[in-house]
XYZ file of C-alpha atoms in Angstrom:
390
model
C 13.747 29.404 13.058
C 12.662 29.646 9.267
C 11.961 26.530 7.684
C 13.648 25.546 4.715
C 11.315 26.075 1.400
C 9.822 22.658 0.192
C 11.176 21.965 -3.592
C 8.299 22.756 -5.892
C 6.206 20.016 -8.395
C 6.754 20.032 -11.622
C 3.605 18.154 -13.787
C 3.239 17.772 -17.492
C 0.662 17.037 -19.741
C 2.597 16.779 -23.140
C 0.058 14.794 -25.114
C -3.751 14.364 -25.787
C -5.400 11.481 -24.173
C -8.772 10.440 -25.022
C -11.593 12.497 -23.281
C -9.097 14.785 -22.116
C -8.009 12.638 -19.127
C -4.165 13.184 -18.978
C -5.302 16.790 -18.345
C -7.779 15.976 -15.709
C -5.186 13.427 -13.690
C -2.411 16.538 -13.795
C -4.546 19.149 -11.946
C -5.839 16.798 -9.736
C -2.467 15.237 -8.921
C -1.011 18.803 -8.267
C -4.330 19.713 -6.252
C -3.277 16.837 -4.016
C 0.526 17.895 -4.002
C -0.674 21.312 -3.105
C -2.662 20.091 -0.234
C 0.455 18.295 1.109
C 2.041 21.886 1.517
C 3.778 21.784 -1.884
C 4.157 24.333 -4.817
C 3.076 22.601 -7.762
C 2.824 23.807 -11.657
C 0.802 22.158 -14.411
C 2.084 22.721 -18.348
C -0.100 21.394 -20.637
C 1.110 21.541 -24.531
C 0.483 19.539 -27.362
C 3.008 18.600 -30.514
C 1.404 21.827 -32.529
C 3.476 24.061 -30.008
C 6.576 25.569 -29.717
C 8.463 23.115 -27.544
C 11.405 25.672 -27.105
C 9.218 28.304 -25.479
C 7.043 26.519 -23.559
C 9.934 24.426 -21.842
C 12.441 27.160 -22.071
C 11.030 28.211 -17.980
C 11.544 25.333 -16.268
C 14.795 24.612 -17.798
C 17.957 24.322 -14.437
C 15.485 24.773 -12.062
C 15.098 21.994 -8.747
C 12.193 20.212 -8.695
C 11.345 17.933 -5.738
C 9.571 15.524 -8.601
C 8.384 16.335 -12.222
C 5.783 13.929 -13.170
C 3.746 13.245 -16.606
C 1.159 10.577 -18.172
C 2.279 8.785 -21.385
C 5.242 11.357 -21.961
C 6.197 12.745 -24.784
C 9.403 14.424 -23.212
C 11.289 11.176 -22.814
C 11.901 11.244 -27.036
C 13.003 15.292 -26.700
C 16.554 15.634 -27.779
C 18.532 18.827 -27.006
C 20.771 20.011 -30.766
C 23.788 18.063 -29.130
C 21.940 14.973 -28.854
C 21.550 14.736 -25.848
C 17.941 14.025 -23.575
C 16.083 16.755 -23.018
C 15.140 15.581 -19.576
C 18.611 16.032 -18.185
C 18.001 19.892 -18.503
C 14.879 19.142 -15.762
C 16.588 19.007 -12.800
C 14.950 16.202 -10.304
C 13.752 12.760 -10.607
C 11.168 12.304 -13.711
C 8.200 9.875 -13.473
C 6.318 8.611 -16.921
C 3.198 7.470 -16.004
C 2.410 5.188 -18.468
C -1.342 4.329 -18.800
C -1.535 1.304 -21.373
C 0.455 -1.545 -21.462
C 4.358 -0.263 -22.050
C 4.584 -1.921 -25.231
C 2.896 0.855 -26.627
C 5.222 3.644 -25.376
C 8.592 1.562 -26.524
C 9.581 4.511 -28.196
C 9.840 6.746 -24.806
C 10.996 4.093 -22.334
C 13.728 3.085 -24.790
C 15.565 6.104 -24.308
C 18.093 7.011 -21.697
C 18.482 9.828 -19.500
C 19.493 10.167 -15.493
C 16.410 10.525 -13.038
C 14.470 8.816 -15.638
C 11.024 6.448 -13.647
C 7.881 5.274 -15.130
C 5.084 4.275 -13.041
C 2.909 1.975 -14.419
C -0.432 0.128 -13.657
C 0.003 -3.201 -13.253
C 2.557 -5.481 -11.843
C 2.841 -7.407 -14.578
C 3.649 -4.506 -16.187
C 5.959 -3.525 -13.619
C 7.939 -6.590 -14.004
C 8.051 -6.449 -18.061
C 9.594 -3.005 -18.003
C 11.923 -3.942 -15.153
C 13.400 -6.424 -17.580
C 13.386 -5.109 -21.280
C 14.263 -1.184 -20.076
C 16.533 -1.781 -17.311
C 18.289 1.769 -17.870
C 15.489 3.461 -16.027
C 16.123 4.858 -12.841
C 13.382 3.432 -11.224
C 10.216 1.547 -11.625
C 6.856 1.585 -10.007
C 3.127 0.468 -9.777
C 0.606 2.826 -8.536
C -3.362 3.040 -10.019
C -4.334 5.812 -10.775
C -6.169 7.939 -8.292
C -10.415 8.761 -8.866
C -12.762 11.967 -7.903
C -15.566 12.445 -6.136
C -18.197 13.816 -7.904
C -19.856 16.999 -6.632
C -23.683 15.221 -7.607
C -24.881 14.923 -4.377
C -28.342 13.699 -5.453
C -30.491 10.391 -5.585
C -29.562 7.905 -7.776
C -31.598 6.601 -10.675
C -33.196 3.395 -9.845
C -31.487 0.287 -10.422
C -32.806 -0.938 -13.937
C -29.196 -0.785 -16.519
C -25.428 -1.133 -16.104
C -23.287 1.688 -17.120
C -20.488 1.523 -19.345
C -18.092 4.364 -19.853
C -15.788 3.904 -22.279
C -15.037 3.558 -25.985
C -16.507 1.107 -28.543
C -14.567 -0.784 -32.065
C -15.285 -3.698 -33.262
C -12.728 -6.731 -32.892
C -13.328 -6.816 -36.487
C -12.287 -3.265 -37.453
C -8.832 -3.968 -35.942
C -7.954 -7.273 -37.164
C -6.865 -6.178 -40.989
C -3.703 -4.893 -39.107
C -2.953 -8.458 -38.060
C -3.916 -9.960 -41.678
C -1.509 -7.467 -43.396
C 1.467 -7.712 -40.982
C 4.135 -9.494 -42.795
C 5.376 -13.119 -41.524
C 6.352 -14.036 -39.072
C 4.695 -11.194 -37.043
C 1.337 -12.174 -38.507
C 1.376 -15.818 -37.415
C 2.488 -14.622 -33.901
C 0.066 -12.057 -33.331
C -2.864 -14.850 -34.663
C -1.731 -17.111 -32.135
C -1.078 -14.136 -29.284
C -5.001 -13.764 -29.917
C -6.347 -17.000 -30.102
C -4.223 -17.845 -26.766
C -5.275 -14.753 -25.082
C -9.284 -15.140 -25.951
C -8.888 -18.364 -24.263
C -7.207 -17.527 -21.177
C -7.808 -13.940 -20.772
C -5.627 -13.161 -17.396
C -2.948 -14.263 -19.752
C -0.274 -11.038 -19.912
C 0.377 -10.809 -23.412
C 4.409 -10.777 -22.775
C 3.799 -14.461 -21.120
C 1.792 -15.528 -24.048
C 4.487 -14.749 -26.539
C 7.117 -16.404 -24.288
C 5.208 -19.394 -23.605
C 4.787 -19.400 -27.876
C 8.637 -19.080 -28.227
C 9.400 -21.666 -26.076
C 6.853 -24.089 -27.694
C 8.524 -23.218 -30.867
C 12.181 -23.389 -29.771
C 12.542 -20.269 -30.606
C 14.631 -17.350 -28.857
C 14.928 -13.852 -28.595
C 17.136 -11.538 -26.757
C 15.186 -8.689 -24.833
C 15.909 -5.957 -27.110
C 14.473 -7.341 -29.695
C 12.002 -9.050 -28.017
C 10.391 -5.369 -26.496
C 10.611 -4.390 -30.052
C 8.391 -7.350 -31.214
C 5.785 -6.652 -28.481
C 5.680 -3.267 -30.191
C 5.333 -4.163 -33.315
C 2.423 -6.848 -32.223
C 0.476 -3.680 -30.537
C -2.660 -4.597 -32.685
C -3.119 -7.834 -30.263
C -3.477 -6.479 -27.144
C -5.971 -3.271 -28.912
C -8.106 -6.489 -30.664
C -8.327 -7.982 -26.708
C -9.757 -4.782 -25.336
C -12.288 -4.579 -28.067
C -12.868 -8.533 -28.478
C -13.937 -8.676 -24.677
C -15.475 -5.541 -24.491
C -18.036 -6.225 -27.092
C -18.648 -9.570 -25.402
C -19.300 -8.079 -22.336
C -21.814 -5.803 -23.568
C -23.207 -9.062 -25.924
C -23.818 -11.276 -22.900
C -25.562 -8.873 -20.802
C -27.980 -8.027 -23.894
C -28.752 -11.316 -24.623
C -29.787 -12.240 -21.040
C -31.768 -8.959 -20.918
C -29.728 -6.740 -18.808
C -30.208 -3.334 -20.407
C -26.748 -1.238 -20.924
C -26.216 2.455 -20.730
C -22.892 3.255 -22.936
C -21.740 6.590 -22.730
C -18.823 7.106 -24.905
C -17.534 7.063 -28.688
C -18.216 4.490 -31.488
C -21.260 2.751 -29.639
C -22.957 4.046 -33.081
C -20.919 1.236 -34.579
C -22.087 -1.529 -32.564
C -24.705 -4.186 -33.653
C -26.687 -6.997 -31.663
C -29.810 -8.530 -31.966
C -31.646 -7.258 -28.500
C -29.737 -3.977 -29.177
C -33.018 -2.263 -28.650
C -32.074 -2.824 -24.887
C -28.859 -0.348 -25.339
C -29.041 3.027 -24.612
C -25.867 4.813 -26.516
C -24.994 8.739 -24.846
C -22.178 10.888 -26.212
C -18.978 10.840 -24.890
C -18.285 13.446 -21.671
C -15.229 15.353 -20.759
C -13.525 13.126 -18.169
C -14.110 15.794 -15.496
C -18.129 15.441 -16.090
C -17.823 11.232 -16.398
C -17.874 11.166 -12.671
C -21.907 12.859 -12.463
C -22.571 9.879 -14.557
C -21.282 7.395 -12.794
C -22.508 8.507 -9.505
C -25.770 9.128 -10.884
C -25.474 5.055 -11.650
C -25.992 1.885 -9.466
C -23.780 -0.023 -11.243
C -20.703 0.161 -13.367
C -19.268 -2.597 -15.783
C -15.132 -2.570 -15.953
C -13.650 -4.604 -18.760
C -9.836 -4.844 -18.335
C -7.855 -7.332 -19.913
C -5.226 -5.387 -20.415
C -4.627 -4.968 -16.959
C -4.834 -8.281 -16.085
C -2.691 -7.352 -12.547
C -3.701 -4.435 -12.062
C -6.152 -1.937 -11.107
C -8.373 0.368 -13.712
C -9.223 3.832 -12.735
C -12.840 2.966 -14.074
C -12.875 0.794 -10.864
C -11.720 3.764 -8.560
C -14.241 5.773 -10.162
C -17.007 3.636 -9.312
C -15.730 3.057 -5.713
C -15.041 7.243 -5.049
C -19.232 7.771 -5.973
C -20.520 4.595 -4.014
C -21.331 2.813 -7.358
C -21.098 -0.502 -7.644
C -18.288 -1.890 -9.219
C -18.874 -4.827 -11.549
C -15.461 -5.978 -12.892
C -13.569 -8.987 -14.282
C -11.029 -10.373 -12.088
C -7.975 -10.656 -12.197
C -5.262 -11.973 -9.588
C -4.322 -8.388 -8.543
C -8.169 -7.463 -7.688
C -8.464 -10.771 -5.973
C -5.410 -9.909 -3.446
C -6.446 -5.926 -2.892
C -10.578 -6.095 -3.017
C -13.137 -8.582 -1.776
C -15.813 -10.113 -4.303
C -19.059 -9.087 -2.549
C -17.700 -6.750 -0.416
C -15.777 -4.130 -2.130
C -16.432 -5.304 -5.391
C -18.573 -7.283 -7.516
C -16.093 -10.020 -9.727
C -16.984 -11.628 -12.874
C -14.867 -14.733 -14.818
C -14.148 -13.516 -18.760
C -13.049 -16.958 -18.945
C -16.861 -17.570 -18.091
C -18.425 -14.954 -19.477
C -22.102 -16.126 -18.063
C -21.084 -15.238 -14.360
C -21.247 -11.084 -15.542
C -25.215 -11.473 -16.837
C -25.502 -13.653 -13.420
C -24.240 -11.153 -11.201
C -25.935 -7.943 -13.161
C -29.255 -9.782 -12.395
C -28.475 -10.166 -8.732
C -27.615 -7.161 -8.550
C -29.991 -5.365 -10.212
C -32.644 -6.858 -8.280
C -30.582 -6.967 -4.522
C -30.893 -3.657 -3.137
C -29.267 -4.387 0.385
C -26.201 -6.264 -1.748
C -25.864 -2.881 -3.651
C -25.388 -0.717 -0.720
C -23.389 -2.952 0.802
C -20.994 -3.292 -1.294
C -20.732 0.547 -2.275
C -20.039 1.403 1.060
C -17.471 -0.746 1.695
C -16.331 0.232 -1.454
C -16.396 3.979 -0.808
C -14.133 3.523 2.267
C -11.868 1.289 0.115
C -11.309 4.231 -1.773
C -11.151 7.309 0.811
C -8.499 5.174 2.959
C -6.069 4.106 0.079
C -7.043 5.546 -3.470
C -7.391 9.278 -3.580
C -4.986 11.593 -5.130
C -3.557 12.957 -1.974
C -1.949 8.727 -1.842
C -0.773 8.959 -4.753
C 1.224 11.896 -4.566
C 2.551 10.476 -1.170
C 3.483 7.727 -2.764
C 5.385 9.698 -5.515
C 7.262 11.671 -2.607
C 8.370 8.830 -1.205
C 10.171 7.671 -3.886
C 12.079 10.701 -4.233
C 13.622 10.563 -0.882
């Protein structure tokens, strides 16, 4: 008997994301779609193209599940007014990869077969409740790679950091020129979140409006949490910097490899070794060249940052702040090493353990490595996508 063809994959990447990684998760999302016995077809574009043609193919065709990262198809109108996406025909997942404040202007907008995944539960809940017109929504991390490196590792005398450097400072004129009230809020959104940094930002501003018997109906409130977007891009950069500060200053050298570490400025900066940024394909070599990785992720305070995958894929020790989410899925000393932002002495603490506890480190990167090869590859998550289209 002939077997019914499988509907094909559709994925998108309709925008440029820093190093180049919302091209790198497409091919290795349909790589893992492929493997499951499915068709699957990448487009890549950017805004500079001609949106007709390139979309123009794929147009009334079935798809079993079309899937993008921080869409830019969700704000395509057809001359009638009418979404673009309803001329793709099968369910359509947004995988957004900030916080969703940030991509109000997509998830605002209706259309049929319309899902964003997101990646935190937090986050899950917030656009549950403020963009209830979607079809669906979900929480999945994102998947990691395995690097093909398949040498020694460099001894055990730095932590790695991959990722991007600002100063706190450099962001903070967009608060001071906001006009009132959003200036006051976002101040106190800050100095709230500094102090209790698993704090979701759309809790802090709550908690703020009910201490100042004030109100807000959801619509509007989304809109204010977009507007207020410089607060949770000051967070990232506040703690990231005092990650990196607290490990110099107790003598733990740092490897950065990414851009703007030009910009930064300590007194036992001498210990900081600043590399180039890498294509996000070539970031994995580094890291499993590495002992240890540092993860700073505030703004996935219940969630799960693909820096942490990426460390567990290439048996690489995982040195993260925690976070309720990473307290219920991994084990501190086991799977991963957890550190308190709220006590920001207990990441130069464990670095130095670390650094000098050789049996710890293979420990916990083993257990960490089959962590990732029984739940966290791409091949999961494109399960998990298929089951949510049947």
């Amino acid at each position: 008997m002939m077997k019914t063809p499988k509907e094909p994959i559709l994925i998108f990447c309709s925008r440029e994301i820093c190093y180049c990684s919302g091209n790198f998760f497409a091919h290795q999302l349909g790589a893992a779609f492929e493997e499951l016995g499915f068709e699957a077809e990448v487009c890549e574009f950017t805004r500079e193209d001609d949106f007709d043609q390139v979309l123009e193919p794929f147009t009334g065709n079935a798809y079993r599940a079309i899937v993008d990262f921080n869409s830019l198809l969700p704000r395509l109108e057809m001359e009638d007014g009418t979404p673009f996406l309803e001329q793709l025909k099968g369910p359509f997942f947004d995988y957004v990869l900030d916080h969703p404040l940030f991509h109000y202007n997509a998830l605002v907008r209706e259309a049929e077969n319309f899902h964003a995944i997101v990646l935190d539960e937090g986050q899950k809940e917030y656009v549950r409740r403020y963009h209830p017109h979607l079809a669906g929504v979900h929480m999945m991390p994102l998947g990691a790679t395995e690097a093909l490196f398949q040498g020694e590792k460099l001894p055990a005398d730095k932590v790695l950091f991959m990722g991007t450097y600002d100063s706190p400072e450099a962001v903070y004129p967009l608060v001071q020129e906001a006009p009132e009230p959003l200036k006051t809020y976002m101040k106190h959104l800050i100095e709230r979140r500094i102090s209790e940094p698993t704090l979701p930002m759309e809790e802090a501003f709550r908690h703020y409006l009910k201490e100042q018997d004030l109100e807000f109906s959801d619509a509007d409130f989304s809109l204010l949490m977009n507007a207020m977007y410089p607060v949770d891009a000051y967070i990232r950069d506040y703690f990231r910097k005092a990650a990196v500060d607290e490990l110099l200053e107790r003598g733990v050298p740092v490897l950065a490899v990414g851009e703007g570490w030009q910009k930064y400025r300590h007194a036992r900066e001498c210990l900081l070794t600043r590399e180039k940024s890498v294509s996000f394909e070539r970031s994995f070599e580094k890291i499993a060249r590495e002992q240890i990785l540092l993860n700073v992720s505030p703004m996935f305070n219940r969630g799960l940052h693909d820096r942490v995958l990426a460390g567990m894929a290439n048996h690489t020790v995982v040195l993260t702040d925690e976070n309720p989410y990473l307290q219920k899925h991994l084990k501190n000393r086991e799977t991963a090493a957890f550190y308190s932002l709220h006590k920001i002495g207990t990441l130069a603490d464990f670095a130095e353990e670390l650094l000098e506890d050789q049996r710890l480190r293979e420990h916990i990167a083993e257990q960490a490595y089959l962590e990732f090869s029984s739940k966290h590859t791409w091949r999961h998550r494109a399960e998990q996508i298929l089951s949510w289209t049947e």
